[in-house]
C-alpha positions as a Python dict, from the first residue, in 0.01 Angstrom:
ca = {
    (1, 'X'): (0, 0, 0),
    (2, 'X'): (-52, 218, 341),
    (3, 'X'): (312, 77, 425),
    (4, 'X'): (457, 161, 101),
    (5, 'X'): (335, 540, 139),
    (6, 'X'): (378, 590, 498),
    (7, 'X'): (785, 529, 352),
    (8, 'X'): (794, 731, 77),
    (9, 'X'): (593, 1020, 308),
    (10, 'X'): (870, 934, 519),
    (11, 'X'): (1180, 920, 243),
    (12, 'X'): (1096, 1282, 121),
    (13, 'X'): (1043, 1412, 460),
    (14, 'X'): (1390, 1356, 536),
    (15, 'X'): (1518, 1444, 219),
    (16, 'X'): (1330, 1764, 298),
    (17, 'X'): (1514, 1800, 577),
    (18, 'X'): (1838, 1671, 511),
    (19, 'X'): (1859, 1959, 224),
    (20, 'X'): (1688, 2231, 367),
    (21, 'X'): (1708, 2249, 730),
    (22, 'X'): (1985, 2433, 861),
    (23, 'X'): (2199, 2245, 1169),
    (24, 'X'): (2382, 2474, 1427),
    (25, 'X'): (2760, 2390, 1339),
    (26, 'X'): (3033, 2464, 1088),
    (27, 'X'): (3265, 2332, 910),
    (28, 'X'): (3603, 2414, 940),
    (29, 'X'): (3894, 2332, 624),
    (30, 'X'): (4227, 2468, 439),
    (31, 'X'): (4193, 2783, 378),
    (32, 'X'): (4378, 3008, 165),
    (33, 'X'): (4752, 3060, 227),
    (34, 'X'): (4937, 3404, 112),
    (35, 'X'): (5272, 3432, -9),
    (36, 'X'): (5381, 3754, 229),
    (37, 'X'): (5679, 3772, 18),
    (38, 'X'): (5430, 3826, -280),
    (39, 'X'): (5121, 4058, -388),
    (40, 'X'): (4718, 4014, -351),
    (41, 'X'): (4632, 4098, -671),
    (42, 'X'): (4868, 4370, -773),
    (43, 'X'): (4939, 4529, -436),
    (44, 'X'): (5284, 4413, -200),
    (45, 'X'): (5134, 4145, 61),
    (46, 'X'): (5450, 4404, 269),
    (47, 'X'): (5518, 4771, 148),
    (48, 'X'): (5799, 4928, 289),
    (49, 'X'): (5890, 5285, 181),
    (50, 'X'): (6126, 5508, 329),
    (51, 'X'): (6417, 5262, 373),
    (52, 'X'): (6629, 5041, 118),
    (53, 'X'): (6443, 4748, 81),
    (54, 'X'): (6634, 4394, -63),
    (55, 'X'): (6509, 4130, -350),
    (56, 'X'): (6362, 3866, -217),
    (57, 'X'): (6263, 3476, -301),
    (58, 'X'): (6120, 3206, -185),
    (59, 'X'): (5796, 3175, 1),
    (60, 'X'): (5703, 3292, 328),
    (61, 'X'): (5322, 3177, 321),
    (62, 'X'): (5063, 3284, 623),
    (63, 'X'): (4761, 2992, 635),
    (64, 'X'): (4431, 3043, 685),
    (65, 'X'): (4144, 2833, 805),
    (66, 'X'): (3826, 2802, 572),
    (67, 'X'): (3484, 2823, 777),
    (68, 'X'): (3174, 2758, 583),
    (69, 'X'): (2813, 2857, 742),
    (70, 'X'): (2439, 2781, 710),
    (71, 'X'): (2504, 2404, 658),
    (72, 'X'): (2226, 2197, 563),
    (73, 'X'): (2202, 1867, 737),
    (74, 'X'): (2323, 1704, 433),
    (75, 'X'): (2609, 1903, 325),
    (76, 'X'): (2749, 1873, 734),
    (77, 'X'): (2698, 1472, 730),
    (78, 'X'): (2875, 1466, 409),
    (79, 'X'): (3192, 1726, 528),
    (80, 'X'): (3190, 1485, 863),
    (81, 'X'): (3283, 1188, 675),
    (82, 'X'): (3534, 1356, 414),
    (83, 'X'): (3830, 1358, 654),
    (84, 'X'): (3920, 1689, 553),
    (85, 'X'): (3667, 1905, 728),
    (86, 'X'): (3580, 1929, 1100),
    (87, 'X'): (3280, 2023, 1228),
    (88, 'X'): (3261, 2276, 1528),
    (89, 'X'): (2945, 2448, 1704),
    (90, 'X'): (2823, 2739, 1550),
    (91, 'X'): (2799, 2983, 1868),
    (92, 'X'): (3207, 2872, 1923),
    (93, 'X'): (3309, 3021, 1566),
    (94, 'X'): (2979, 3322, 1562),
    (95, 'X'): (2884, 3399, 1942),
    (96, 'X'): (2500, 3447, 2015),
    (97, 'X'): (2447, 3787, 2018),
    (98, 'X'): (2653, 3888, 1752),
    (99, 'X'): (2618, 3904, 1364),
    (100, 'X'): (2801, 3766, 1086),
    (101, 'X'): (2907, 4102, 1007),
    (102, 'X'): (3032, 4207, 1370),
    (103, 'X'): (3199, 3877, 1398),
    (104, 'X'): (3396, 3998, 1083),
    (105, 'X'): (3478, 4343, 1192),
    (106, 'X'): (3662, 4177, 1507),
    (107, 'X'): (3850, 3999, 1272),
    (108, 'X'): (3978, 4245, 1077),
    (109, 'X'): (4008, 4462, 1400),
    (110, 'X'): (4232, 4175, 1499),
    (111, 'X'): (4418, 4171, 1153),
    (112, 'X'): (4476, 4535, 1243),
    (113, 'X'): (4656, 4472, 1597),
    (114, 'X'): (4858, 4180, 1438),
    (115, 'X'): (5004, 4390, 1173),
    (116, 'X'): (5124, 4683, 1436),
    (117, 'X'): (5257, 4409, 1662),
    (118, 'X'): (5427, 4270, 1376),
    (119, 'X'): (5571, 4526, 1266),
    (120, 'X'): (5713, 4634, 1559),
    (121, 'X'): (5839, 4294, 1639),
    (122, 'X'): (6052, 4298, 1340),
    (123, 'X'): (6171, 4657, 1376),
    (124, 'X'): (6290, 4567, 1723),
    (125, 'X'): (6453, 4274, 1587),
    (126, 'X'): (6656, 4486, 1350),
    (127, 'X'): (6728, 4715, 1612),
    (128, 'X'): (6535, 5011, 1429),
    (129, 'X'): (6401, 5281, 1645),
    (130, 'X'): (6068, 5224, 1835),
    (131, 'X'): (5914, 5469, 2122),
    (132, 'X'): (5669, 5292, 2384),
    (133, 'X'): (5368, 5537, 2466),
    (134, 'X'): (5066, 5551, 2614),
    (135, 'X'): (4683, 5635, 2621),
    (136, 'X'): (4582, 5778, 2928),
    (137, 'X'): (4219, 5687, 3091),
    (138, 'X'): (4086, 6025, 3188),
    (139, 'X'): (4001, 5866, 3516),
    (140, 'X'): (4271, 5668, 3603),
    (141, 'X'): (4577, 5677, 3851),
    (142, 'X'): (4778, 5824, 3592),
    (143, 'X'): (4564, 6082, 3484),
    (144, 'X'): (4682, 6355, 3709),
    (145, 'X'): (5076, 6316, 3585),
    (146, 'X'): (5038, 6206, 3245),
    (147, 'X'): (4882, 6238, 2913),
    (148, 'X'): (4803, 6009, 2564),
    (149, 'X'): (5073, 6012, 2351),
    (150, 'X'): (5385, 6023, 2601),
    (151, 'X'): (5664, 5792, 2618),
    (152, 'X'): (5724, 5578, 2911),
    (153, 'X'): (6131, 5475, 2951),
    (154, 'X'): (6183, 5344, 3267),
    (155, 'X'): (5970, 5240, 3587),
    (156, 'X'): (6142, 5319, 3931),
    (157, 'X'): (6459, 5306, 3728),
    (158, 'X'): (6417, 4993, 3502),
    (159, 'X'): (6394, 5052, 3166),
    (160, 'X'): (6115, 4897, 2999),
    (161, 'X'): (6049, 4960, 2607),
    (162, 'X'): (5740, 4717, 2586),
    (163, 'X'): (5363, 4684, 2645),
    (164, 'X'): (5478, 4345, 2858),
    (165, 'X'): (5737, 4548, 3033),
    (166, 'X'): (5577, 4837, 3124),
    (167, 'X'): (5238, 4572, 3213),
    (168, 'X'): (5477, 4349, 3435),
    (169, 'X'): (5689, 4627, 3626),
    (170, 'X'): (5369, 4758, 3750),
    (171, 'X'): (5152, 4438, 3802),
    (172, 'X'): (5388, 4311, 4066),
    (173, 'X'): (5320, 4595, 4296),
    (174, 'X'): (5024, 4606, 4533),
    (175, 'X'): (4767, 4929, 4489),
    (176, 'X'): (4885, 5213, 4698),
    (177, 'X'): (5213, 5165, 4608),
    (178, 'X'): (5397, 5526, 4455),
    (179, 'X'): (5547, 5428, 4122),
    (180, 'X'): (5826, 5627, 3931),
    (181, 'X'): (5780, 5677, 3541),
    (182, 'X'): (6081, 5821, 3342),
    (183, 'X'): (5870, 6049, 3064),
    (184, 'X'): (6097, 6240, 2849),
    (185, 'X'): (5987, 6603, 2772),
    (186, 'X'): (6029, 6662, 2421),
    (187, 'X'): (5916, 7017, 2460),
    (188, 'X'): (6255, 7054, 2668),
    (189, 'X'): (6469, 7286, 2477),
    (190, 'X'): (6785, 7150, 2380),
    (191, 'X'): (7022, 7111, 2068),
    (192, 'X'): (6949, 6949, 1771),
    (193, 'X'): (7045, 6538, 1785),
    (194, 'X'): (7010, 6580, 2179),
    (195, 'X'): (6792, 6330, 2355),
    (196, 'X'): (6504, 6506, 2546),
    (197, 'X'): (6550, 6508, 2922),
    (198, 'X'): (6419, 6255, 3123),
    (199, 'X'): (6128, 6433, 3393),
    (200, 'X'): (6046, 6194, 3676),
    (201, 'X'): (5653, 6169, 3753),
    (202, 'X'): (5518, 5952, 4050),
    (203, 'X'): (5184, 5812, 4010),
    (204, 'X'): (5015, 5655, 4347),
    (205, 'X'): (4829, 5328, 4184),
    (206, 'X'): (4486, 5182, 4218),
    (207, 'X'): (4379, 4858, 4200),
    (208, 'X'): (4343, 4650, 3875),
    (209, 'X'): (3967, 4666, 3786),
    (210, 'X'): (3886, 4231, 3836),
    (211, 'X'): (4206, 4133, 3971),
    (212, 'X'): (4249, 4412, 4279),
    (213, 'X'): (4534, 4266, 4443),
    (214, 'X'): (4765, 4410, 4149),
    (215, 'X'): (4858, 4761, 4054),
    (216, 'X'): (4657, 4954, 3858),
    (217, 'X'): (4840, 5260, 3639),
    (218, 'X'): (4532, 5306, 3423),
    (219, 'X'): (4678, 5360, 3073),
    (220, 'X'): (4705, 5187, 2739),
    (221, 'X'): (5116, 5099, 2635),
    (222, 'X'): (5156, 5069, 2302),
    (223, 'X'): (5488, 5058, 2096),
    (224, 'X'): (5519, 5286, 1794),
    (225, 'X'): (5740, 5307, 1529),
    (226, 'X'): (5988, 5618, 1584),
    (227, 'X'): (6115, 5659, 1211),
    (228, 'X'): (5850, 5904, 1117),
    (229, 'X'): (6023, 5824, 772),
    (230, 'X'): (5968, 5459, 729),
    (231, 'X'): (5608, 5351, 662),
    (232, 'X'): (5495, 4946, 597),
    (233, 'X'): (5194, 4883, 472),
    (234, 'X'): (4997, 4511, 508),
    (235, 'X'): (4764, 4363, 188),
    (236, 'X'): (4627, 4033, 306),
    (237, 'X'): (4375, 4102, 130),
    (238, 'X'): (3992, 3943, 265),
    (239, 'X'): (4148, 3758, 570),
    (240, 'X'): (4128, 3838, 956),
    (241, 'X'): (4188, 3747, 1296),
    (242, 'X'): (4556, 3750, 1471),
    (243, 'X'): (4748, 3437, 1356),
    (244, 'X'): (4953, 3546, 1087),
    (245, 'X'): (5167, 3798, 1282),
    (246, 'X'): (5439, 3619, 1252),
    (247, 'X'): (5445, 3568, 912),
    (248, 'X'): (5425, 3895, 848),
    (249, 'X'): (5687, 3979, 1095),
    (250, 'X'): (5929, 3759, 912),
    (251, 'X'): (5806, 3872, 603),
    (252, 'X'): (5926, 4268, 743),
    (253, 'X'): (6258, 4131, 797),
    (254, 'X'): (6337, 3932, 513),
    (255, 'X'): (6285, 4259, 322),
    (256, 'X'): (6403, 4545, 525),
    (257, 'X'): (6701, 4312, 698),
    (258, 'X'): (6994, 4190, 521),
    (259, 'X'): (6984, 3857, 489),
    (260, 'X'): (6756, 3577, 256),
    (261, 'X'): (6593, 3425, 551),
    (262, 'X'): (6427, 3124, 297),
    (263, 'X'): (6677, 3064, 56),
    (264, 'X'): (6436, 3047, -215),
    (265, 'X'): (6245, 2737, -26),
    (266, 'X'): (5900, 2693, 8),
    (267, 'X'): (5838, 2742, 405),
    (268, 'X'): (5512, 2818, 569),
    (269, 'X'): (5360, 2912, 949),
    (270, 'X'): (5144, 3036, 1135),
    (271, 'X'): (5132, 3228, 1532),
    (272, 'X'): (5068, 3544, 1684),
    (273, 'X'): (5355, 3791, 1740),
    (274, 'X'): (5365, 4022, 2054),
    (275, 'X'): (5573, 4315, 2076),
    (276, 'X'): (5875, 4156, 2248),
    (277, 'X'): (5857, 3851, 1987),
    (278, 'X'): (5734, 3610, 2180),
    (279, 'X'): (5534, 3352, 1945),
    (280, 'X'): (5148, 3249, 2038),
    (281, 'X'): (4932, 2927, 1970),
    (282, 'X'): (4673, 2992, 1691),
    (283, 'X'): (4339, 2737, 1637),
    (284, 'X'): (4306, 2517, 1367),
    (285, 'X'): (4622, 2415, 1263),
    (286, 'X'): (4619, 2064, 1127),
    (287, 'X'): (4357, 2262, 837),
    (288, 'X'): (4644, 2513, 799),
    (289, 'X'): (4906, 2229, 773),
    (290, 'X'): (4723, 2101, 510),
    (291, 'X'): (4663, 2376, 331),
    (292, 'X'): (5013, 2478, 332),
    (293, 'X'): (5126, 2126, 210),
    (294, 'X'): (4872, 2204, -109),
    (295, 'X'): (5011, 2505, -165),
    (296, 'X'): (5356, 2359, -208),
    (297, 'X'): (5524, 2417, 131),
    (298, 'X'): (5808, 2164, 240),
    (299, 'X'): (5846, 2332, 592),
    (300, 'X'): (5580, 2428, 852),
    (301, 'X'): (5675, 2707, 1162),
    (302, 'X'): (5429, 2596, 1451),
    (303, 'X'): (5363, 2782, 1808),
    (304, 'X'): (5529, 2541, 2049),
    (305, 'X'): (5178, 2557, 2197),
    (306, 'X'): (5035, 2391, 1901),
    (307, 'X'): (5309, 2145, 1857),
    (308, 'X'): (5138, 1850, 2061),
    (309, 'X'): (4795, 1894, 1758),
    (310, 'X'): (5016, 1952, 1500),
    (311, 'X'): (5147, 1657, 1552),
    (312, 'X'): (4809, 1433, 1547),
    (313, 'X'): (4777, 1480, 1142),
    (314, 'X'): (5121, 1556, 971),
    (315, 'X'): (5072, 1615, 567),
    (316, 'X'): (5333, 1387, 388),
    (317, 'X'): (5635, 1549, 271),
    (318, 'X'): (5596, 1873, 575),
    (319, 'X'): (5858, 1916, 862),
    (320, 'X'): (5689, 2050, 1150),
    (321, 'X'): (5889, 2316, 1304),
    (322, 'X'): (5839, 2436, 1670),
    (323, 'X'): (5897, 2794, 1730),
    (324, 'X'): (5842, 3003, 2120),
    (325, 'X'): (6012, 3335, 1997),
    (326, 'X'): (6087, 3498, 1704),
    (327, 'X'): (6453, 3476, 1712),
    (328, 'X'): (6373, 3055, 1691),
    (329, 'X'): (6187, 3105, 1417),
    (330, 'X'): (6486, 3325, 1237),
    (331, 'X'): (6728, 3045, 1368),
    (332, 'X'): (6503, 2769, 1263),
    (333, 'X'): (6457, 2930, 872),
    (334, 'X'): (6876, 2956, 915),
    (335, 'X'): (6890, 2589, 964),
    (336, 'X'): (6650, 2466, 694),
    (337, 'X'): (6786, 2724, 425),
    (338, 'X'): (7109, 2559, 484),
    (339, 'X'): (6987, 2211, 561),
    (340, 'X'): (7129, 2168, 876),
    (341, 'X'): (6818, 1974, 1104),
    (342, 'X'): (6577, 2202, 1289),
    (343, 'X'): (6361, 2166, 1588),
    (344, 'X'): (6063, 1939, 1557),
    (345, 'X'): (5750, 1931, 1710),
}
């Protein structure tokens, strides 16, 4: 009898436990994938106003992973064995020291830069006007011969029209070094449909605050769009972080450019987009794979960076498609519209 109760003391303890008590991971799943050819609710995933916009079809669907907190022991043994979930430390997903809440600010924050970068990505693309400017640390090398909000064209006579270029041209000289920015001066008076003149301001450079063997300017690039006519606007509705850039990107072009880049096919993807178009590797992407395969998607766009995971748990029925730049990722939608054979992971 003292046996027998000593186990069933023992059975509800660890059913008490197994419910209750919380275990410090998360799971990770499909999420939620987004048609950015489409509407959240009754609002344009992409709004364009200002320029003539074409019909479009087909499905250009961003994917999302699904985290899920506060797991009881229970509910985490029983997402471990389902083959569908993943579990991952808590502090890798939330990091100590930070809330819920701030974790999902940066997110959005994140959202936020993705959307400008794609944006100007695909208005690059389509050779619409862009202006590269910068934000000027009060303290900085530049301070004395710049200010925020003027456009950087050229550095000791290269043109550079990028955050990357601008970044690279001056990384790759050593502090001390006297660097030449071409600033156009648009309070320059000169006729109507005239480009502003081109002043020439030297800037002596420090060194890069953690890295001091590299220049150091001391300002923020940032591309802009310079059609003060054309607006987009992004509705991805409850979703952050930085991996569906290039959706979106895509998404900008298949609307404002002038050709169907899907052909009315179901494709999906996911990556970061930077300014110049160059594709990054996202996390979680067998979850989005499946998810998009759910959804309906026949065709998958993966960062070449991702390509080697991708590959470990391929839905049925998806093509994995690897992608470095955007213009692969135009020429890869070219080939499967037209089902010609694409680039595989």
């Amino acid at each position: 009898m003292v046996t027998l109760a000593v186990t069933l003391v023992l059975l509800v303890v660890l059913v008490v436990v197994g419910a209750f008590v919380r275990v410090p991971y998360v799971s990770l799943g499909p999420g939620p994938t987004v048609n950015t050819l489409g509407a959240v609710g009754q609002t344009p995933v992409v709004k364009i106003s200002g320029a003539p916009v074409r019909p479009t079809d087909g499905n250009l669907n961003l994917t999302t992973v699904s985290v899920t907190d506060q797991l009881t022991l229970f509910q985490a043994i029983g997402m471990w064995f389902s083959g569908r979930d993943s579990l991952q430390p808590r502090e890798e997903v939330f990091p100590p020291g930070q809330s819920t809440e701030e974790t999902r600010r940066q997110d959005q924050q994140q959202m936020g830069g993705s959307e400008d970068s794609a944006t100007i990505a695909a208005l690059r693309y389509l050779k619409r006007p862009t202006e590269l400017t910068v934000t000027v640390d009060p303290k900085g090398p530049a301070a004395a011969s710049l200010k925020t909000g003027d456009r950087v064209v050229s550095v000791n006579g290269a043109a550079v029209s990028t955050s990357d270029e601008l970044r690279d041209a001056v990384s790759k000289l050593k502090p001390g070094a006297v660097v030449t920015l071409g600033v156009p001066n648009p309070a320059a008076s000169v006729p109507a449909g005239t480009p502003a003149p081109v002043e020439q301001r030297r800037v002596t450079l420090g060194a890069r605050p953690g890295d001091t063997g590299k220049g150091y300017l001391g300002v923020t690039p940032e591309v802009v769009n310079a059609d003060p006519s054309l607006r987009i606007d992004f509705n991805v509705g409850d979703i952050g972080g930085p991996s569906a850039g290039l959706m979106l990107t895509l998404a900008v072009i298949d609307k404002l450019g002038t050709t169907d880049l899907t052909g009315g096919k179901f494709i999906a993807g996911t990556g970061t987009i930077s300014d110049s178009g160059e594709v990054g590797e996202i996390g979680g992407i067998t979850h989005k794979t499946l998810a998009a395969r759910e959804a309906g998607a026949t065709a998958f766009l993966v960062p070449a960076g991702n390509c080697a995971e991708a590959r470990s748990d391929v839905p049925d029925g998806l093509r994995l498609v690897r992608v470095d730049t955007l213009s692969d990722a135009i020429g890869e939608l070219a080939a499967i519209r037209d089902g010609k054979n694409v680039t595989r992971c």
